[in-house]
Amino acid sequence: MDGHAPEGELRFQILGPARIWRDDVELDTGPPQQTALLTLLLAREGGPVTTGRLVDLLWGDGAPASAVNIVHKYVSALRHLLEPGLPPRAQGTYLLRRESSYLFRVGPAELDAVTFRRLVAEARARPAEALDHLSRALALWQGRVGESARSETAVRGLTALDAEFLDTCVQAARLATRLGRPESVLPALHLAARIAPLNEAVQAGLIQLLATADRPAQAVAVFAATRERLAGDLGVQPGTALTRARRQVLHRTGDGPDGSGRRPELDLLRRTFTTPRPSATVVVVEGEPGIGKTHLLDAACAQAARLGLLVARGRAPENDPMPPMWPWTTAFREIEPGFEHLDQAVDLLERSDRPVLLVIDDLQWADPQTLRQLRHLAVRSPARTVILAALRDRAPLPAPDLVRTLTALSRVPGQRRLTLGPLDPDRIADLVHQETGRVVERAALRRLTQRAGGNPFLARELAHTRGEGVPVAVRDVVRQRMTSLTPDERSLLQVAALIGRDVDPDLLTRTVRTATGGSSARPGRESPAEVQLTLERLEPAVGLGLLDPAHDGITGADGADGFRFTHELLREAVGATVGPARAALLSRRIAELTRPGALRAISTTVRRSPVRAGHLGA
């Protein structure tokens, strides 16, 4: 042991990003591979791992000739990180050599994985207090093991501990459901569901917890999303655990919180389900991406099932090469397994001994045959049929076939169109509490609602990051949408994001010109032709749901309307795609052009936005 006394109290975390603290001061674990080595050894605390195995886990088949020496170098660096006063070549207290292997012995230090296993063991030993121990154990997890340093090779050495977490989640979910205490482990099950989206036992546990917590809409949404992933990724249907969990949700009675934040719309749908009509009823739900259309459909399906309707549901796939009319095929097979003859769909509806709710989600991706069948069923289905369809009104904009279908549906007697708007702060607060179990302070809630624009998807993602930065899921969505832009369009949108949420076309035009070597001293406003070209190059971003015309916002040359980012968080996500050096250059240009006097030289019609002015001072 070299007789060296450790300095300060050490605390290790690997149940999520790998981190180390000494006396509450976080230490830098070093480059990713060094951090991965630390994580691999901590995951097997007290167990030796051969140098050859470490090389295999760190590099796989691509190991360099110097791999063993690099491992030794990483070990030496970690030893001196943990014990700065350690003499050269000394082993120290924690990272020990055993012949051709290394092992990590935590000793008196704290390791979250050890604490986790101890609490799980206590739960087994003391059944009366098991849920308390399990909830404390699961609360230690912040993500997959060593999330910050996982690689395709290193992950093979970490799956066993990940599996312990998932198994414990399933066990805790069953116990919490039985005891009626779902909130104690819901955050952990949400995390497990994100880590293992195809694990049916985990997803079923989450569904049962959500149902026990009186959130049937969320429970049905989890089932629908899991069913779609299983079909798309594995080509299989939900197994027994998932279907049983869904059945339990649909047969629950009572009207607890629906989880969709759409009580007025649900009340309207309830009246639609219970009011006799002379012909079939069609309800079309539309709104921007993430506004809660699918959650409303989930809540409506649960409500309809409680009212005795037979619920049949399909979804138009975005990219999957499914056969034509696949949404109707999947829906009608929920009425009659194996049903294939869609030309006899009306006869099947007429034979049903119960009213039928037909649901088609993501209508914006539907093929022409699916839309033609919708038009047919809208006018031919029996009176006890309700057809509920949902679609995006942007990203993408409705295609001509869809526009024709919506026009035809508008002429159907009793057709209703529901456009979902943003949620108010109180409903966002409910959503955040349901999602995370946290109560958000009013000031933080106002900021979160403002950044998300009342959009439930954006609000959920912000809630999971506690409002810090741009959530990964939001950044990915925005990047994916921007792939359809040309390089010039993408570059222009990025500059607009750095200007602020309200985008003045004159200022944007001059910023781009000066940043590419043009003169910034030219007097007067930008020419109408230049500004018009700027506006035309921004138009595609409107169809992608990233910009809206700012009819009541700032104006440019000849009174031309500018644009406004749909939501502040989307603006931040677009801005995050700009490299640091370019962002710094553009920000300097914008600051120069928005100085008093310089702004007037650009345009006398600019109305300065407080959002934009606040951006540069942030």
PDB file of C-alpha atoms in Angstrom, residues 368-526:
ATOM      1  CA  PRO A 368     -52.706   8.999 -51.260  1.00  0.00           C
ATOM      2  CA  GLN A 369     -54.616   5.698 -50.846  1.00  0.00           C
ATOM      3  CA  THR A 370     -54.869   6.238 -47.068  1.00  0.00           C
ATOM      4  CA  LEU A 371     -56.269   9.729 -47.642  1.00  0.00           C
ATOM      5  CA  ARG A 372     -58.733   8.407 -50.248  1.00  0.00           C
ATOM      6  CA  GLN A 373     -59.935   5.778 -47.767  1.00  0.00           C
ATOM      7  CA  LEU A 374     -60.388   8.490 -45.142  1.00  0.00           C
ATOM      8  CA  ARG A 375     -62.607  10.484 -47.488  1.00  0.00           C
ATOM      9  CA  HIS A 376     -64.584   7.335 -48.249  1.00  0.00           C
ATOM     10  CA  LEU A 377     -65.070   6.317 -44.601  1.00  0.00           C
ATOM     11  CA  ALA A 378     -66.047   9.866 -43.607  1.00  0.00           C
ATOM     12  CA  VAL A 379     -69.192   9.687 -45.753  1.00  0.00           C
ATOM     13  CA  ARG A 380     -69.923   5.938 -45.748  1.00  0.00           C
ATOM     14  CA  SER A 381     -69.328   4.789 -42.169  1.00  0.00           C
ATOM     15  CA  PRO A 382     -72.318   4.038 -39.924  1.00  0.00           C
ATOM     16  CA  ALA A 383     -73.627   6.733 -37.580  1.00  0.00           C
ATOM     17  CA  ARG A 384     -72.055   5.170 -34.488  1.00  0.00           C
ATOM     18  CA  THR A 385     -68.570   5.729 -35.919  1.00  0.00           C
ATOM     19  CA  VAL A 386     -66.272   8.556 -34.847  1.00  0.00           C
ATOM     20  CA  ILE A 387     -63.184   9.232 -36.963  1.00  0.00           C
ATOM     21  CA  LEU A 388     -60.431  11.143 -35.149  1.00  0.00           C
ATOM     22  CA  ALA A 389     -57.417  12.256 -37.203  1.00  0.00           C
ATOM     23  CA  ALA A 390     -54.404  14.362 -36.269  1.00  0.00           C
ATOM     24  CA  LEU A 391     -51.854  16.184 -38.385  1.00  0.00           C
ATOM     25  CA  ARG A 392     -49.133  18.793 -38.258  1.00  0.00           C
ATOM     26  CA  ASP A 393     -49.938  22.159 -39.774  1.00  0.00           C
ATOM     27  CA  ARG A 394     -46.223  22.766 -40.494  1.00  0.00           C
ATOM     28  CA  ALA A 395     -42.909  20.910 -40.746  1.00  0.00           C
ATOM     29  CA  PRO A 396     -44.003  19.889 -43.313  1.00  0.00           C
ATOM     30  CA  LEU A 397     -46.699  22.130 -44.704  1.00  0.00           C
ATOM     31  CA  PRO A 398     -49.724  20.073 -45.879  1.00  0.00           C
ATOM     32  CA  ALA A 399     -49.140  18.468 -49.285  1.00  0.00           C
ATOM     33  CA  PRO A 400     -51.729  18.932 -52.096  1.00  0.00           C
ATOM     34  CA  ASP A 401     -53.339  15.499 -51.515  1.00  0.00           C
ATOM     35  CA  LEU A 402     -53.790  16.316 -47.843  1.00  0.00           C
ATOM     36  CA  VAL A 403     -55.196  19.777 -48.614  1.00  0.00           C
ATOM     37  CA  ARG A 404     -57.761  18.184 -50.945  1.00  0.00           C
ATOM     38  CA  THR A 405     -58.696  15.677 -48.246  1.00  0.00           C
ATOM     39  CA  LEU A 406     -59.116  18.356 -45.571  1.00  0.00           C
ATOM     40  CA  THR A 407     -61.276  20.370 -47.964  1.00  0.00           C
ATOM     41  CA  ALA A 408     -63.469  17.323 -48.610  1.00  0.00           C
ATOM     42  CA  LEU A 409     -63.763  16.582 -44.875  1.00  0.00           C
ATOM     43  CA  SER A 410     -64.824  20.165 -44.167  1.00  0.00           C
ATOM     44  CA  ARG A 411     -67.976  19.470 -46.188  1.00  0.00           C
ATOM     45  CA  VAL A 412     -68.925  16.421 -44.090  1.00  0.00           C
ATOM     46  CA  PRO A 413     -71.927  17.260 -41.826  1.00  0.00           C
ATOM     47  CA  GLY A 414     -70.849  17.651 -38.203  1.00  0.00           C
ATOM     48  CA  GLN A 415     -67.116  17.751 -38.997  1.00  0.00           C
ATOM     49  CA  ARG A 416     -65.059  19.506 -36.319  1.00  0.00           C
ATOM     50  CA  ARG A 417     -61.589  21.043 -36.572  1.00  0.00           C
ATOM     51  CA  LEU A 418     -59.552  21.451 -33.373  1.00  0.00           C
ATOM     52  CA  THR A 419     -56.421  23.596 -33.581  1.00  0.00           C
ATOM     53  CA  LEU A 420     -54.230  23.116 -30.524  1.00  0.00           C
ATOM     54  CA  GLY A 421     -52.534  26.220 -29.191  1.00  0.00           C
ATOM     55  CA  PRO A 422     -49.829  26.695 -26.549  1.00  0.00           C
ATOM     56  CA  LEU A 423     -50.363  25.664 -22.928  1.00  0.00           C
ATOM     57  CA  ASP A 424     -50.517  28.395 -20.309  1.00  0.00           C
ATOM     58  CA  PRO A 425     -48.009  28.502 -17.421  1.00  0.00           C
ATOM     59  CA  ASP A 426     -50.323  26.692 -14.992  1.00  0.00           C
ATOM     60  CA  ARG A 427     -50.732  23.746 -17.356  1.00  0.00           C
ATOM     61  CA  ILE A 428     -47.001  23.762 -18.099  1.00  0.00           C
ATOM     62  CA  ALA A 429     -46.417  23.586 -14.330  1.00  0.00           C
ATOM     63  CA  ASP A 430     -48.714  20.533 -14.123  1.00  0.00           C
ATOM     64  CA  LEU A 431     -46.903  18.928 -17.040  1.00  0.00           C
ATOM     65  CA  VAL A 432     -43.465  19.481 -15.498  1.00  0.00           C
ATOM     66  CA  HIS A 433     -44.639  18.071 -12.163  1.00  0.00           C
ATOM     67  CA  GLN A 434     -46.120  15.014 -13.860  1.00  0.00           C
ATOM     68  CA  GLU A 435     -42.937  14.475 -15.847  1.00  0.00           C
ATOM     69  CA  THR A 436     -40.323  15.082 -13.150  1.00  0.00           C
ATOM     70  CA  GLY A 437     -42.122  15.213  -9.806  1.00  0.00           C
ATOM     71  CA  ARG A 438     -40.736  18.731  -9.224  1.00  0.00           C
ATOM     72  CA  VAL A 439     -42.630  21.917  -8.424  1.00  0.00           C
ATOM     73  CA  VAL A 440     -41.175  24.800 -10.440  1.00  0.00           C
ATOM     74  CA  GLU A 441     -40.871  28.243  -8.872  1.00  0.00           C
ATOM     75  CA  ARG A 442     -42.942  30.945 -10.554  1.00  0.00           C
ATOM     76  CA  ALA A 443     -39.987  32.873 -11.994  1.00  0.00           C
ATOM     77  CA  ALA A 444     -38.417  29.718 -13.417  1.00  0.00           C
ATOM     78  CA  LEU A 445     -41.818  28.622 -14.715  1.00  0.00           C
ATOM     79  CA  ARG A 446     -42.313  31.903 -16.565  1.00  0.00           C
ATOM     80  CA  ARG A 447     -38.891  31.582 -18.168  1.00  0.00           C
ATOM     81  CA  LEU A 448     -39.448  27.941 -19.115  1.00  0.00           C
ATOM     82  CA  THR A 449     -42.867  28.721 -20.606  1.00  0.00           C
ATOM     83  CA  GLN A 450     -41.454  31.692 -22.517  1.00  0.00           C
ATOM     84  CA  ARG A 451     -38.561  29.672 -23.983  1.00  0.00           C
ATOM     85  CA  ALA A 452     -40.836  26.763 -24.905  1.00  0.00           C
ATOM     86  CA  GLY A 453     -43.622  29.029 -26.150  1.00  0.00           C
ATOM     87  CA  GLY A 454     -46.148  26.847 -24.323  1.00  0.00           C
ATOM     88  CA  ASN A 455     -45.149  23.857 -26.495  1.00  0.00           C
ATOM     89  CA  PRO A 456     -45.437  20.687 -24.335  1.00  0.00           C
ATOM     90  CA  PHE A 457     -42.618  18.784 -26.058  1.00  0.00           C
ATOM     91  CA  LEU A 458     -40.186  21.670 -25.678  1.00  0.00           C
ATOM     92  CA  ALA A 459     -41.305  22.213 -22.070  1.00  0.00           C
ATOM     93  CA  ARG A 460     -40.770  18.535 -21.198  1.00  0.00           C
ATOM     94  CA  GLU A 461     -37.279  18.536 -22.661  1.00  0.00           C
ATOM     95  CA  LEU A 462     -36.393  21.729 -20.804  1.00  0.00           C
ATOM     96  CA  ALA A 463     -37.774  20.241 -17.580  1.00  0.00           C
ATOM     97  CA  HIS A 464     -35.422  17.258 -17.890  1.00  0.00           C
ATOM     98  CA  THR A 465     -32.430  19.604 -18.209  1.00  0.00           C
ATOM     99  CA  ARG A 466     -33.782  21.866 -15.416  1.00  0.00           C
ATOM    100  CA  GLY A 467     -33.959  24.671 -17.971  1.00  0.00           C
ATOM    101  CA  GLU A 468     -30.202  24.706 -18.634  1.00  0.00           C
ATOM    102  CA  GLY A 469     -28.961  25.048 -22.216  1.00  0.00           C
ATOM    103  CA  VAL A 470     -30.550  23.486 -25.295  1.00  0.00           C
ATOM    104  CA  PRO A 471     -31.794  19.920 -24.685  1.00  0.00           C
ATOM    105  CA  VAL A 472     -30.192  17.293 -26.914  1.00  0.00           C
ATOM    106  CA  ALA A 473     -33.547  16.130 -28.312  1.00  0.00           C
ATOM    107  CA  VAL A 474     -34.482  19.683 -29.335  1.00  0.00           C
ATOM    108  CA  ARG A 475     -31.091  20.250 -30.933  1.00  0.00           C
ATOM    109  CA  ASP A 476     -31.446  17.012 -32.897  1.00  0.00           C
ATOM    110  CA  VAL A 477     -34.936  17.928 -34.118  1.00  0.00           C
ATOM    111  CA  VAL A 478     -33.777  21.344 -35.312  1.00  0.00           C
ATOM    112  CA  ARG A 479     -30.689  19.950 -37.033  1.00  0.00           C
ATOM    113  CA  GLN A 480     -32.813  17.378 -38.813  1.00  0.00           C
ATOM    114  CA  ARG A 481     -35.202  20.041 -40.083  1.00  0.00           C
ATOM    115  CA  MET A 482     -32.323  22.230 -41.257  1.00  0.00           C
ATOM    116  CA  THR A 483     -30.940  19.441 -43.473  1.00  0.00           C
ATOM    117  CA  SER A 484     -33.561  20.300 -46.105  1.00  0.00           C
ATOM    118  CA  LEU A 485     -32.229  23.879 -46.418  1.00  0.00           C
ATOM    119  CA  THR A 486     -29.604  24.877 -48.945  1.00  0.00           C
ATOM    120  CA  PRO A 487     -26.230  25.981 -47.514  1.00  0.00           C
ATOM    121  CA  ASP A 488     -27.113  29.660 -48.173  1.00  0.00           C
ATOM    122  CA  GLU A 489     -30.524  29.296 -46.518  1.00  0.00           C
ATOM    123  CA  ARG A 490     -29.013  27.509 -43.538  1.00  0.00           C
ATOM    124  CA  SER A 491     -26.303  30.135 -43.098  1.00  0.00           C
ATOM    125  CA  LEU A 492     -28.832  32.964 -43.281  1.00  0.00           C
ATOM    126  CA  LEU A 493     -31.048  31.285 -40.667  1.00  0.00           C
ATOM    127  CA  GLN A 494     -28.067  30.879 -38.341  1.00  0.00           C
ATOM    128  CA  VAL A 495     -27.266  34.592 -38.586  1.00  0.00           C
ATOM    129  CA  ALA A 496     -30.919  35.374 -37.901  1.00  0.00           C
ATOM    130  CA  ALA A 497     -30.747  33.242 -34.746  1.00  0.00           C
ATOM    131  CA  LEU A 498     -27.795  35.254 -33.464  1.00  0.00           C
ATOM    132  CA  ILE A 499     -29.676  38.524 -34.042  1.00  0.00           C
ATOM    133  CA  GLY A 500     -32.532  37.451 -31.786  1.00  0.00           C
ATOM    134  CA  ARG A 501     -36.026  36.041 -31.856  1.00  0.00           C
ATOM    135  CA  ASP A 502     -37.368  39.013 -33.853  1.00  0.00           C
ATOM    136  CA  VAL A 503     -35.426  39.249 -37.100  1.00  0.00           C
ATOM    137  CA  ASP A 504     -35.278  42.566 -38.957  1.00  0.00           C
ATOM    138  CA  PRO A 505     -34.614  41.889 -42.656  1.00  0.00           C
ATOM    139  CA  ASP A 506     -32.548  45.088 -43.099  1.00  0.00           C
ATOM    140  CA  LEU A 507     -30.256  44.239 -40.191  1.00  0.00           C
ATOM    141  CA  LEU A 508     -29.951  40.618 -41.320  1.00  0.00           C
ATOM    142  CA  THR A 509     -29.121  41.668 -44.889  1.00  0.00           C
ATOM    143  CA  ARG A 510     -26.421  44.103 -43.801  1.00  0.00           C
ATOM    144  CA  THR A 511     -24.951  41.671 -41.237  1.00  0.00           C
ATOM    145  CA  VAL A 512     -24.518  38.978 -43.877  1.00  0.00           C
ATOM    146  CA  ARG A 513     -23.042  41.447 -46.380  1.00  0.00           C
ATOM    147  CA  THR A 514     -20.494  42.908 -43.971  1.00  0.00           C
ATOM    148  CA  ALA A 515     -19.566  39.493 -42.555  1.00  0.00           C
ATOM    149  CA  THR A 516     -18.688  38.316 -46.068  1.00  0.00           C
ATOM    150  CA  GLY A 517     -16.432  41.283 -46.820  1.00  0.00           C
ATOM    151  CA  GLY A 518     -18.914  43.932 -47.926  1.00  0.00           C
ATOM    152  CA  SER A 519     -18.800  47.505 -46.715  1.00  0.00           C
ATOM    153  CA  SER A 520     -20.594  48.369 -43.489  1.00  0.00           C
ATOM    154  CA  ALA A 521     -20.302  52.074 -44.112  1.00  0.00           C
ATOM    155  CA  ARG A 522     -22.648  52.376 -47.069  1.00  0.00           C
ATOM    156  CA  PRO A 523     -25.192  55.060 -46.131  1.00  0.00           C
ATOM    157  CA  GLY A 524     -28.939  54.550 -46.034  1.00  0.00           C
ATOM    158  CA  ARG A 525     -31.048  51.468 -45.784  1.00  0.00           C
ATOM    159  CA  GLU A 526     -30.536  48.258 -47.703  1.00  0.00           C
TER     160      GLU A 526
END
